[in-house]
mmCIF file of C-alpha atoms in Angstrom:
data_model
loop_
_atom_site.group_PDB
_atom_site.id
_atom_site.type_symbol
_atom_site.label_atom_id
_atom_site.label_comp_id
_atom_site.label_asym_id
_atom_site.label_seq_id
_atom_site.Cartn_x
_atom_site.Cartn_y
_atom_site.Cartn_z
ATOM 1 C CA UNK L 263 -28.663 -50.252 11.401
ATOM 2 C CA UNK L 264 -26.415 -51.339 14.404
ATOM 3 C CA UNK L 265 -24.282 -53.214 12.238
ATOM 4 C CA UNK L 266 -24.015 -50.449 9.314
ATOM 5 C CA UNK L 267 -23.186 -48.111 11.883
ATOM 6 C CA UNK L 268 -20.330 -50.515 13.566
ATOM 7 C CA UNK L 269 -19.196 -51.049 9.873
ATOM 8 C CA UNK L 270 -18.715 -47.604 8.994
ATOM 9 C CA UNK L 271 -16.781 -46.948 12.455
ATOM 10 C CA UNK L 272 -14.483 -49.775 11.410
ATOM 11 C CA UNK L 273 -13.853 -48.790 7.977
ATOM 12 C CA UNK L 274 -13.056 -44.851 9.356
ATOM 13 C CA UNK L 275 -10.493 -45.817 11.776
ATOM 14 C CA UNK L 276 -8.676 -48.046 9.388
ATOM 15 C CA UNK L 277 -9.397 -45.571 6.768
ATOM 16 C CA UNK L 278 -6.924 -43.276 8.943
ATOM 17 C CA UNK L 279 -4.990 -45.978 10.024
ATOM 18 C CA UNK L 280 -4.053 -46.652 6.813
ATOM 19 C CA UNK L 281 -3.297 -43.028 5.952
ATOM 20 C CA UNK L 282 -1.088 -42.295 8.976
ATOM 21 C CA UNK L 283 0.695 -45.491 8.438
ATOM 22 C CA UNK L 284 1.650 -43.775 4.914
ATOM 23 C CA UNK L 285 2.575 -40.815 5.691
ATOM 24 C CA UNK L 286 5.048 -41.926 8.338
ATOM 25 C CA UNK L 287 6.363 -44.041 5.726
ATOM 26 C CA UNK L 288 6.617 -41.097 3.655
ATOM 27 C CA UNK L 289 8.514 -38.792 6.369
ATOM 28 C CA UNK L 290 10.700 -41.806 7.077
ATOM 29 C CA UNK L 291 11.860 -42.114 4.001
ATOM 30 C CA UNK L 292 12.366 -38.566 3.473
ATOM 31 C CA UNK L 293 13.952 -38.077 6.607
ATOM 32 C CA UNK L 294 16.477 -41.248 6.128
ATOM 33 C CA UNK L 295 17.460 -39.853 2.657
ATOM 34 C CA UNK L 296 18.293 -36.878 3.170
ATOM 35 C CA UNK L 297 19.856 -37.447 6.622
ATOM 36 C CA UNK L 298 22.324 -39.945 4.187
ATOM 37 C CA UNK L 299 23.003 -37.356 2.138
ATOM 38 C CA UNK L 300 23.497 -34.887 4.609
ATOM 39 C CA UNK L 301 26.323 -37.663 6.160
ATOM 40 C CA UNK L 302 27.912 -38.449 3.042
ATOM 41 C CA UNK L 303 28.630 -34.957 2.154
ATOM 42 C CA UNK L 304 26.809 -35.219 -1.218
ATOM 43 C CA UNK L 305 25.497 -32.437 -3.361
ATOM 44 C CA UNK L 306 21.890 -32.332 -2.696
ATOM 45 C CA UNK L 307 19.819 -31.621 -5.513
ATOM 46 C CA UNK L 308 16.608 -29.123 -5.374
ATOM 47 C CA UNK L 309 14.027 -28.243 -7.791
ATOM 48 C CA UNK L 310 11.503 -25.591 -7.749
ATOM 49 C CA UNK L 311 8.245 -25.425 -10.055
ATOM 50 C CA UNK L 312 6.211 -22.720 -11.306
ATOM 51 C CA UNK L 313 4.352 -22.599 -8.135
ATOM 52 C CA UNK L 314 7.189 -22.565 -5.616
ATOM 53 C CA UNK L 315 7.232 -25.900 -4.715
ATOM 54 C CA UNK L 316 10.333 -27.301 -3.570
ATOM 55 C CA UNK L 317 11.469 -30.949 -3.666
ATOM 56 C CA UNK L 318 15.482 -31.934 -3.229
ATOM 57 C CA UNK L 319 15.845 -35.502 -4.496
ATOM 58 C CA UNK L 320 11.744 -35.934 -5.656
ATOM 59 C CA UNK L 321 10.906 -35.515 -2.062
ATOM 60 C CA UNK L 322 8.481 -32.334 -1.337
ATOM 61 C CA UNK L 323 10.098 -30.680 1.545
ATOM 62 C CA UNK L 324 8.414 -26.987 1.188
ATOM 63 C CA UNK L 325 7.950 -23.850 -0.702
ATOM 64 C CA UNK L 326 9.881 -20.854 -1.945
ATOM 65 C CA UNK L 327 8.161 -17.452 -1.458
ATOM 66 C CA UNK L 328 10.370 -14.776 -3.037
ATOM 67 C CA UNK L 329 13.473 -15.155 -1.117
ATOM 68 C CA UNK L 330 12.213 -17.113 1.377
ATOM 69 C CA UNK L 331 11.802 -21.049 2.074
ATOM 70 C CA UNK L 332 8.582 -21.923 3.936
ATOM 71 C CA UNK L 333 9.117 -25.647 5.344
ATOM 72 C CA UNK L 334 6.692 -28.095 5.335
ATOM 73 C CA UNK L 335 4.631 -27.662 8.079
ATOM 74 C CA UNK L 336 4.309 -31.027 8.658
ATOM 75 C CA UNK L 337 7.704 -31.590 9.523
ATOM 76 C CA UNK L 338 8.587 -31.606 13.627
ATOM 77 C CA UNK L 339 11.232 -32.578 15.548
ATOM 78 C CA UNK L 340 14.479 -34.633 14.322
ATOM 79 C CA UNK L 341 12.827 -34.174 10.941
ATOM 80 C CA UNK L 342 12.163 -30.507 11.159
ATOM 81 C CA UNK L 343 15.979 -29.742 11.659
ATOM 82 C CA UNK L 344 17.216 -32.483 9.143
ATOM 83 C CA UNK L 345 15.034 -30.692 6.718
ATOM 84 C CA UNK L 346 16.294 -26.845 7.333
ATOM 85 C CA UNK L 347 19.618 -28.345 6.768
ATOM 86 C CA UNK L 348 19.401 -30.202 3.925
ATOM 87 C CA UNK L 349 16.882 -27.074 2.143
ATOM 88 C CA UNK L 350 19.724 -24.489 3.418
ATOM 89 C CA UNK L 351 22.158 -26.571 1.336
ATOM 90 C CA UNK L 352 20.191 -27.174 -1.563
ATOM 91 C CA UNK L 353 18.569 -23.980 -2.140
ATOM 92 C CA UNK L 354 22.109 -21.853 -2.399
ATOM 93 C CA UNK L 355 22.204 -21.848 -5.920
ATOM 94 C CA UNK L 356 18.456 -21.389 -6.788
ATOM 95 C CA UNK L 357 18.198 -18.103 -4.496
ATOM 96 C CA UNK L 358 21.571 -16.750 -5.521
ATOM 97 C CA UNK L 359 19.959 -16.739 -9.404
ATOM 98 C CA UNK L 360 16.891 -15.425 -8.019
ATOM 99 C CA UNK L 361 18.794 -12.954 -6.487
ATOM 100 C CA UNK L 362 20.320 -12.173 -9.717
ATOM 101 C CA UNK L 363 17.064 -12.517 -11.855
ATOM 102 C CA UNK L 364 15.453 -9.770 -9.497
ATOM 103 C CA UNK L 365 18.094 -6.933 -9.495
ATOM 104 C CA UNK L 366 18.012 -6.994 -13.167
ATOM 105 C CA UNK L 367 14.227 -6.561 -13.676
ATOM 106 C CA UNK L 368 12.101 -4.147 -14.759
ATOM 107 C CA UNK L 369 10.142 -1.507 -12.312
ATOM 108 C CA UNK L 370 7.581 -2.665 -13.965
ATOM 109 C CA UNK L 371 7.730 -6.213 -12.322
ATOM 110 C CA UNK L 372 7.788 -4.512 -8.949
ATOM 111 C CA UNK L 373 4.981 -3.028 -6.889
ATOM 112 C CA UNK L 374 3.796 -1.832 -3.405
ATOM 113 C CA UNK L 375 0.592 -2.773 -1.718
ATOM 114 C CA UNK L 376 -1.318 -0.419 0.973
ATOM 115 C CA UNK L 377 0.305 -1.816 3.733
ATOM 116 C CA UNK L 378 3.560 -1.070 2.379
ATOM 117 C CA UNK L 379 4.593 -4.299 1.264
ATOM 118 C CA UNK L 380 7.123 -4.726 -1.495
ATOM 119 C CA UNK L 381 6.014 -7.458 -4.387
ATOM 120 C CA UNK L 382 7.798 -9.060 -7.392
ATOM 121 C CA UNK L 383 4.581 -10.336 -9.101
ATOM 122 C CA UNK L 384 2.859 -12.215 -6.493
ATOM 123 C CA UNK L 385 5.747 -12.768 -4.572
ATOM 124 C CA UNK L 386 6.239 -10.307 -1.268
ATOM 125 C CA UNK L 387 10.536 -9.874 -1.588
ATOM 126 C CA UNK L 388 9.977 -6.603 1.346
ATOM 127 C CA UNK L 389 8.702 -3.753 2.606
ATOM 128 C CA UNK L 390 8.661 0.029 3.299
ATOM 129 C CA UNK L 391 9.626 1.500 6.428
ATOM 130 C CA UNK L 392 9.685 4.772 7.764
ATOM 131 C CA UNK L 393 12.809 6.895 6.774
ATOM 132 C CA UNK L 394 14.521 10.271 7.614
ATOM 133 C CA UNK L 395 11.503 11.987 6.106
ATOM 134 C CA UNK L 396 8.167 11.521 4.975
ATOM 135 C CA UNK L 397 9.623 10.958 1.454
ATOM 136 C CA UNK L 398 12.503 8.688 2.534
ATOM 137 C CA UNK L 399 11.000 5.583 3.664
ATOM 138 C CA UNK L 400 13.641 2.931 4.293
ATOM 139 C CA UNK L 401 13.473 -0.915 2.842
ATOM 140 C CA UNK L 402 13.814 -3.993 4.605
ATOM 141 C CA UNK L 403 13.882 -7.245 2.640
ATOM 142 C CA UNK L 404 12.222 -10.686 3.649
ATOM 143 C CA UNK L 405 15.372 -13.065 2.602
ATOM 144 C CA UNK L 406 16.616 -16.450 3.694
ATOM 145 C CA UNK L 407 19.626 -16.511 5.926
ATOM 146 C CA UNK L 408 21.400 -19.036 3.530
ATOM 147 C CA UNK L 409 21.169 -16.234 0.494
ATOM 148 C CA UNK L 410 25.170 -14.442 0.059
ATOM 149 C CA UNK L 411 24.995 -10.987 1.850
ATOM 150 C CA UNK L 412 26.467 -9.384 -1.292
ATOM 151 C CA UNK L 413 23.243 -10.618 -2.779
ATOM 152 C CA UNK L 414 21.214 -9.451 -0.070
ATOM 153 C CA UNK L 415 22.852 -6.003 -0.157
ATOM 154 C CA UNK L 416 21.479 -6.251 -4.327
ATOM 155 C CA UNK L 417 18.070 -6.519 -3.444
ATOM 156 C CA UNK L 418 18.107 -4.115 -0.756
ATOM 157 C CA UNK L 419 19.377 -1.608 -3.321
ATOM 158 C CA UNK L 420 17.136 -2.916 -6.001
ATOM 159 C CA UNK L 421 14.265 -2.297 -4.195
ATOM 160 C CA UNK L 422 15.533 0.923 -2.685
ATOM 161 C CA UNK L 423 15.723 2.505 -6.297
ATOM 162 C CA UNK L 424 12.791 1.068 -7.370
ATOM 163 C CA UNK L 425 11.308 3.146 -4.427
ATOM 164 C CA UNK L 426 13.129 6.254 -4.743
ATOM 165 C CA UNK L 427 12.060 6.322 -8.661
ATOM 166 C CA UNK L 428 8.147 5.979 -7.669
ATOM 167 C CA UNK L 429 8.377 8.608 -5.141
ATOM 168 C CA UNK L 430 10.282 11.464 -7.688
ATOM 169 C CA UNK L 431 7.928 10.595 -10.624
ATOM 170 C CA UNK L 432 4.947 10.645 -8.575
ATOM 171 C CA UNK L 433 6.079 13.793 -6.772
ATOM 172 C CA UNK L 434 8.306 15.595 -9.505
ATOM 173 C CA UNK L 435 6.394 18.829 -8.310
ATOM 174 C CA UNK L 436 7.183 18.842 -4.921
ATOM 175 C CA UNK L 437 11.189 18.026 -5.780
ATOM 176 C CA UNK L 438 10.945 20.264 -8.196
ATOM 177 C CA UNK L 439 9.534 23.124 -5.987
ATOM 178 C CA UNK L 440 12.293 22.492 -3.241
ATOM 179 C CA UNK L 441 15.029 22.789 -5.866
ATOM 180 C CA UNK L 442 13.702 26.073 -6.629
ATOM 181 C CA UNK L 443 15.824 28.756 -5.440
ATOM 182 C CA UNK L 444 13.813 31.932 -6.486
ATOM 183 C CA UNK L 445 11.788 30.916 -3.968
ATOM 184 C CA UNK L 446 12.693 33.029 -0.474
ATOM 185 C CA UNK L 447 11.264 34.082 2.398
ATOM 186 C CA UNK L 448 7.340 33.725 3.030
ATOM 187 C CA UNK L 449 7.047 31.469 -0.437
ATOM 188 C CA UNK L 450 9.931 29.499 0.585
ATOM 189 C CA UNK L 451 8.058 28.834 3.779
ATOM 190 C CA UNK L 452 4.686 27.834 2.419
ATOM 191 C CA UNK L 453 6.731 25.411 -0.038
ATOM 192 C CA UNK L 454 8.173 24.190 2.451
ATOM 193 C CA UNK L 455 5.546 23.251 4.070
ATOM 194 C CA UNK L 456 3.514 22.068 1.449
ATOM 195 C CA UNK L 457 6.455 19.725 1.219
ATOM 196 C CA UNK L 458 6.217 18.349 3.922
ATOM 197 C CA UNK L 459 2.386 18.152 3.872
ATOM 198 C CA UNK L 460 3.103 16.277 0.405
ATOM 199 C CA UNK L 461 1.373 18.909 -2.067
ATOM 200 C CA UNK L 462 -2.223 19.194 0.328
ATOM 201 C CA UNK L 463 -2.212 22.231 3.367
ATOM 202 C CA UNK L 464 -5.520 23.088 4.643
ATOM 203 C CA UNK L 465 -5.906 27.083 4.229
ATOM 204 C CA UNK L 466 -6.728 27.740 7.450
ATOM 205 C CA UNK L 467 -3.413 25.838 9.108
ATOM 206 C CA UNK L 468 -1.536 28.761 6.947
ATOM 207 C CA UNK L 469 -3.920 31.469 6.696
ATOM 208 C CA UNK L 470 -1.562 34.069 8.094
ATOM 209 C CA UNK L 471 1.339 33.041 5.676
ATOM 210 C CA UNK L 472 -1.477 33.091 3.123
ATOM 211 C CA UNK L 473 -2.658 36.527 3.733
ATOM 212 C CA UNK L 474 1.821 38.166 4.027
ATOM 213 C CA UNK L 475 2.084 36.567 -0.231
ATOM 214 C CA UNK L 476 2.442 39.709 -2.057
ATOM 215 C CA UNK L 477 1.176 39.029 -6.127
ATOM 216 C CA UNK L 478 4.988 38.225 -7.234
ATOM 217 C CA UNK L 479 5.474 35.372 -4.831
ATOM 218 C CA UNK L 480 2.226 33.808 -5.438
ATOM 219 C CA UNK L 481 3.353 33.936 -8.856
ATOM 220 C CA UNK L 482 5.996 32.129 -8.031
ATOM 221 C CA UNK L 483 4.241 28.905 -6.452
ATOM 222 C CA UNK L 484 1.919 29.039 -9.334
ATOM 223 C CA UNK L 485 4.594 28.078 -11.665
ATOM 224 C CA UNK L 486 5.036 24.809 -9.440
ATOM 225 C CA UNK L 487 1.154 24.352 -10.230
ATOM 226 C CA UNK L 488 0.305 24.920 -6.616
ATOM 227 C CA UNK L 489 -3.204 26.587 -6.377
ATOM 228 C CA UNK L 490 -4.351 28.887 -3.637
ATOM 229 C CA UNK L 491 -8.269 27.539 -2.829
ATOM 230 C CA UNK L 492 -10.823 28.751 -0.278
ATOM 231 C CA UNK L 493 -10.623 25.473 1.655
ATOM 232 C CA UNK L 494 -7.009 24.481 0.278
ATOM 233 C CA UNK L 495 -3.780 25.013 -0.836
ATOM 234 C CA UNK L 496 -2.812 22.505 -3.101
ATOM 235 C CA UNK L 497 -0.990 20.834 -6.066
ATOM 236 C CA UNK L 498 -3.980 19.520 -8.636
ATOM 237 C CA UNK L 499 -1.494 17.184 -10.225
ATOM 238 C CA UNK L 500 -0.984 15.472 -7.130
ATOM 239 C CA UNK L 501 -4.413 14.628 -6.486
ATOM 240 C CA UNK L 502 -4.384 12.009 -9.288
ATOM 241 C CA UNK L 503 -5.031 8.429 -7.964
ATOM 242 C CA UNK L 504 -1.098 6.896 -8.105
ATOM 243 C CA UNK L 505 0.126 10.287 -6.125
ATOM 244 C CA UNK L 506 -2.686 10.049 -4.069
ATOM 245 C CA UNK L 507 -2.028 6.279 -3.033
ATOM 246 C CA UNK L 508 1.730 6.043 -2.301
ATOM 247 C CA UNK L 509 1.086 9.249 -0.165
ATOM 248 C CA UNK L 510 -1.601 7.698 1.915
ATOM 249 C CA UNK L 511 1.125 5.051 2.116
ATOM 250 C CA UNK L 512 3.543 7.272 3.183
ATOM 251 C CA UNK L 513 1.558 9.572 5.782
ATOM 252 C CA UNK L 514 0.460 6.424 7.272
ATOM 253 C CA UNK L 515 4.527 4.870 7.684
ATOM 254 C CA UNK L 516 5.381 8.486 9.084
ATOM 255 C CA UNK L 517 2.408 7.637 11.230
ATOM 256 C CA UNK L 518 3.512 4.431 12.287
ATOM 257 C CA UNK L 519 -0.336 3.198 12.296
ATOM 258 C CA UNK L 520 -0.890 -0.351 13.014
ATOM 259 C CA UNK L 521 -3.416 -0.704 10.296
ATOM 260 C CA UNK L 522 -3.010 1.323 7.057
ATOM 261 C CA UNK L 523 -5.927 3.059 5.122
ATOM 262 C CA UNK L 524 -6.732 2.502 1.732
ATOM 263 C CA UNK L 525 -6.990 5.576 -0.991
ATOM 264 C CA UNK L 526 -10.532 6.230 -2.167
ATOM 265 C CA UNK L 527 -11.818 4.473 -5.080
ATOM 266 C CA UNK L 528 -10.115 6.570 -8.185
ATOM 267 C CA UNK L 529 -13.141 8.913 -10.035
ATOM 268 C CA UNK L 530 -15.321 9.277 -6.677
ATOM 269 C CA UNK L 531 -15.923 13.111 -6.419
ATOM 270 C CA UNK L 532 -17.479 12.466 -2.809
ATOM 271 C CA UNK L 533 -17.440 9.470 -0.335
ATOM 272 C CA UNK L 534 -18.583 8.021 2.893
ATOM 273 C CA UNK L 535 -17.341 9.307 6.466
ATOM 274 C CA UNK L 536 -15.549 6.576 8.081
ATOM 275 C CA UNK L 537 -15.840 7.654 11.935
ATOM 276 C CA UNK L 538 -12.772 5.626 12.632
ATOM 277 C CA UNK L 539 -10.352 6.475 10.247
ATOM 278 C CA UNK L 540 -7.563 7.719 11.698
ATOM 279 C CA UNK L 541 -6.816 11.649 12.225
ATOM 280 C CA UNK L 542 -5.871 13.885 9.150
ATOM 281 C CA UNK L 543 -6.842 11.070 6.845
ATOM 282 C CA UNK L 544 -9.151 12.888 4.338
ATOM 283 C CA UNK L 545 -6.758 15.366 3.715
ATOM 284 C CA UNK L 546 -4.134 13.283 2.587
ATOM 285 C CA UNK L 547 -6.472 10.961 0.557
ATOM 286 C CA UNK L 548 -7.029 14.598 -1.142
ATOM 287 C CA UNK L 549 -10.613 15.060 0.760
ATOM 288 C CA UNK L 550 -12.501 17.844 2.705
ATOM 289 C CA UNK L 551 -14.591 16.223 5.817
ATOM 290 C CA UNK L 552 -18.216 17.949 5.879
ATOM 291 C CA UNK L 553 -20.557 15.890 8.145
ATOM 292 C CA UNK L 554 -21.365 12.170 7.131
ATOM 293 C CA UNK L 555 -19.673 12.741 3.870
ATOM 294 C CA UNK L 556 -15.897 13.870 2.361
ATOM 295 C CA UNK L 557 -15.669 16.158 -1.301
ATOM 296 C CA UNK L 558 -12.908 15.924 -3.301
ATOM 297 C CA UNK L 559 -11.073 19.231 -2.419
ATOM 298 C CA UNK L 560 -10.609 20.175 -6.156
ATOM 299 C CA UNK L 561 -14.418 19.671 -6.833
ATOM 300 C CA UNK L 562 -15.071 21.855 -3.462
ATOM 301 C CA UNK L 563 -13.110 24.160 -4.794
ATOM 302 C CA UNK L 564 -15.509 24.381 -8.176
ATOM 303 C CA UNK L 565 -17.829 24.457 -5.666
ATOM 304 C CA UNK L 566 -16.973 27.599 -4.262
ATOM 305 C CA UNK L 567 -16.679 29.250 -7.085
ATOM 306 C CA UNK L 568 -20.121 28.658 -8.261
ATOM 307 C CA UNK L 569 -21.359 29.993 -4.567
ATOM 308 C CA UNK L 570 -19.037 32.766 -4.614
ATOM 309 C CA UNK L 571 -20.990 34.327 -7.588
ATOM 310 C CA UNK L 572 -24.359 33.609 -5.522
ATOM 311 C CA UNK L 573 -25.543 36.105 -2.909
ATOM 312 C CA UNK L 574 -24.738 34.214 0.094
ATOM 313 C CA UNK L 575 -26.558 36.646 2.825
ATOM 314 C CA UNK L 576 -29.744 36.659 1.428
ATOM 315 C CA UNK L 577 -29.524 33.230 0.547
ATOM 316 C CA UNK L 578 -29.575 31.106 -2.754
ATOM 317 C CA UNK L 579 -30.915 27.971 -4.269
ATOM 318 C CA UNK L 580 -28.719 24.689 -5.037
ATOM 319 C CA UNK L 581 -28.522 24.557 -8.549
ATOM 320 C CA UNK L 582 -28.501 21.903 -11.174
ATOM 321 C CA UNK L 583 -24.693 22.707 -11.480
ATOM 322 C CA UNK L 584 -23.707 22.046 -8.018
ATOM 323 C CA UNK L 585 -25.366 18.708 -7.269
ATOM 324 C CA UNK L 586 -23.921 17.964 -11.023
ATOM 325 C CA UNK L 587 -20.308 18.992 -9.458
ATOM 326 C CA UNK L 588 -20.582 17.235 -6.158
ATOM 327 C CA UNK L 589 -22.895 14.346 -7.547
ATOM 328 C CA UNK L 590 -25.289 14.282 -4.579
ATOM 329 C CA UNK L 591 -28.938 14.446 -3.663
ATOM 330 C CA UNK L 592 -30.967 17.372 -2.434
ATOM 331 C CA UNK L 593 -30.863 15.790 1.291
ATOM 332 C CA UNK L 594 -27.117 15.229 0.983
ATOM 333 C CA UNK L 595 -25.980 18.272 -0.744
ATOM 334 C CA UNK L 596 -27.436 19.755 2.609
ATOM 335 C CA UNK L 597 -25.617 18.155 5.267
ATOM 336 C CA UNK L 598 -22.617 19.153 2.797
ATOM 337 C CA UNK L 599 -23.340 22.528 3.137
ATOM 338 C CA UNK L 600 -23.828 22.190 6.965
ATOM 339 C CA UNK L 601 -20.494 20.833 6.975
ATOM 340 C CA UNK L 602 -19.059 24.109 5.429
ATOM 341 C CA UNK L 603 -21.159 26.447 7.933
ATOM 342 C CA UNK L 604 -23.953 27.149 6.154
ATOM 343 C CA UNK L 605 -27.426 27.360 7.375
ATOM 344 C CA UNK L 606 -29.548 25.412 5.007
ATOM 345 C CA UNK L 607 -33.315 25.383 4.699
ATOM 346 C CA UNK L 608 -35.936 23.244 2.629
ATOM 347 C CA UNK L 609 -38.651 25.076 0.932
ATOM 348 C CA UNK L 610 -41.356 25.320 -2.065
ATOM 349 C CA UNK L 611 -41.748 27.989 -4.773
ATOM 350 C CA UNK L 612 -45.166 29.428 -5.192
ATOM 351 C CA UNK L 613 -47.145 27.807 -8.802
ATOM 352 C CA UNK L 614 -47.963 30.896 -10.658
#
């Protein structure tokens, strides 16, 4: 056993011996290479595969991310700065067609992830920023230094419109509503701030302004599809899940959180209380907060209409209609109806 165990000890350190010994032999010769190259003033050739891998003359010296070369990380001193160099060099032409490639494609090939990050296909090229206004975000690209600044300036714009077109699709009806000029006075006001609130105001916030609408004007912000609720004034269309995520997105930019929330699952009429999501969340994921639970403030609003026709001082029975609505239990349907102010008690009808 002594001697197994003195065997095995040998045959790991020369094991790694071995490999150090040819991986040195690797850098040098990478290193002497391109440092020749880099002398002679030669063209240096690079080639990038499917994967972003990046070799210039065979040798693997890093990987391209979007517009941006991530060096081999194994790479330090002398060698580190002999391979910037030579990769700056080499790289030119592959980023300036990359460049080109991306301002010519398709919205389609461009997305944005909750954080705010800008991605072509799996490849982060920026993100979004907070802007002027809550719908104006601002871009700022992730690019290499060694890319043209007339090409930078390309995909700045390219993802600029690419962000501009998301927000007026997604919110035609608020554009649409601020264009508007038979709006005046009080309606003007309340669609301006639903604006500004991005299509969700809770009723009591504007209550007053609510109350001072005379039958024309609500007319009015009807025709922009904005509905006048118990709990809320809001825009139904906008409560969709693509609306509903980019402004989560946005509120959170204007908000300049550290951490950005993600939109509910789409289809969930109610969902889970998180007690550390941030301030005025719900509402701008398109929820009402009642206790250990959020409802959808479109279903709340079906909600209320079914109570409305009940006789709420005597009292009245949760019916099969309103846990169907709100898709709860008995137990939770309660604590819902806590959360709105109502006193709720449990009882048992008498067997005849």
């Amino acid at each position: 056993n002594h001697w197994r165990e003195r065997t095995r000890s040998v045959e790991d350190r020369l094991s790694d011996a071995l490999h150090q010994a040819l991986t040195q032999r690797f850098v040098d010769r990478r290193t002497s290479l391109l440092m020749r190259r880099l002398k002679q003033r030669e063209a240096l050739l690079a080639e990038v595969s499917d994967n972003g891998e990046v070799t210039i003359e065979g040798e693997f010296v890093g990987r391209l991310d979007g517009f941006r070369f991530i060096q081999d990380g194994g790479a330090t001193g002398k060698e580190a700065v002999i391979l910037k160099t030579a990769s700056a060099q080499a790289l030119v032409p592959h980023l300036t067609l990359r460049a080109e490639r991306f301002y010519n494609a398709s919205d389609t090939e461009i997305d944005f992830t909750d954080q705010g990050g800008l991605m072509w296909g799996d490849q982060a090229v920026g993100k979004m920023i907070a802007g002027e206004g809550l719908l104006k975000p601002r871009i700022v690209i992730f690019a290499d230094e060694t890319i043209d600044i007339d090409f930078k300036l390309k995909i700045e714009r390219r993802l600029q419109h690419f962000v501009d077109r998301k927000i007026g699709a997604l919110f035609e009806p608020l554009i649409l509503m601020e264009k508007d000029s038979n709006l005046t006075g009080i309606a003007r006001g309340l669609g301006f701030q639903l604006i500004q609130a991005m299509g969700i105001l809770p009723r009591k916030e504007v209550i007053e302004d609510v109350k001072a609408l005379n039958q024309d004007a609500r007319g009015l912000l009807r025709k922009h599809g904005v509905r006048f609720g118990q709990f809320t004034i809001f825009m139904p269309l906008l409560l969709k899940p693509a609306p509903t995520r980019l402004r989560v997105l946005l509120w959170s930019l204007a908000q300049k959180l550290e951490e950005f929330p993600s939109s509910p699952p789409p289809g969930l009429v109610t969902i889970p209380c998180d007690p550390h999501a941030p301030a005025g969340y719900y509402t701008l994921a398109g929820y009402h907060k009642c206790n250990s639970r959020a409802i959808r403030i479109d279903m709340l609003e079906r909600l209320a209409d079914l109570i409305r026709a009940e006789d709420t001082r005597s009292g009245f029975e949760a019916t099969a209609e309103m846990l169907s609505i709100t898709g709860m239990t008995l137990e939770q349907f309660s604590n819902l109806m806590q959360g709105l102010g109502y006193s709720v008690a449990s009882g048992e009808r008498e067997k005849r």
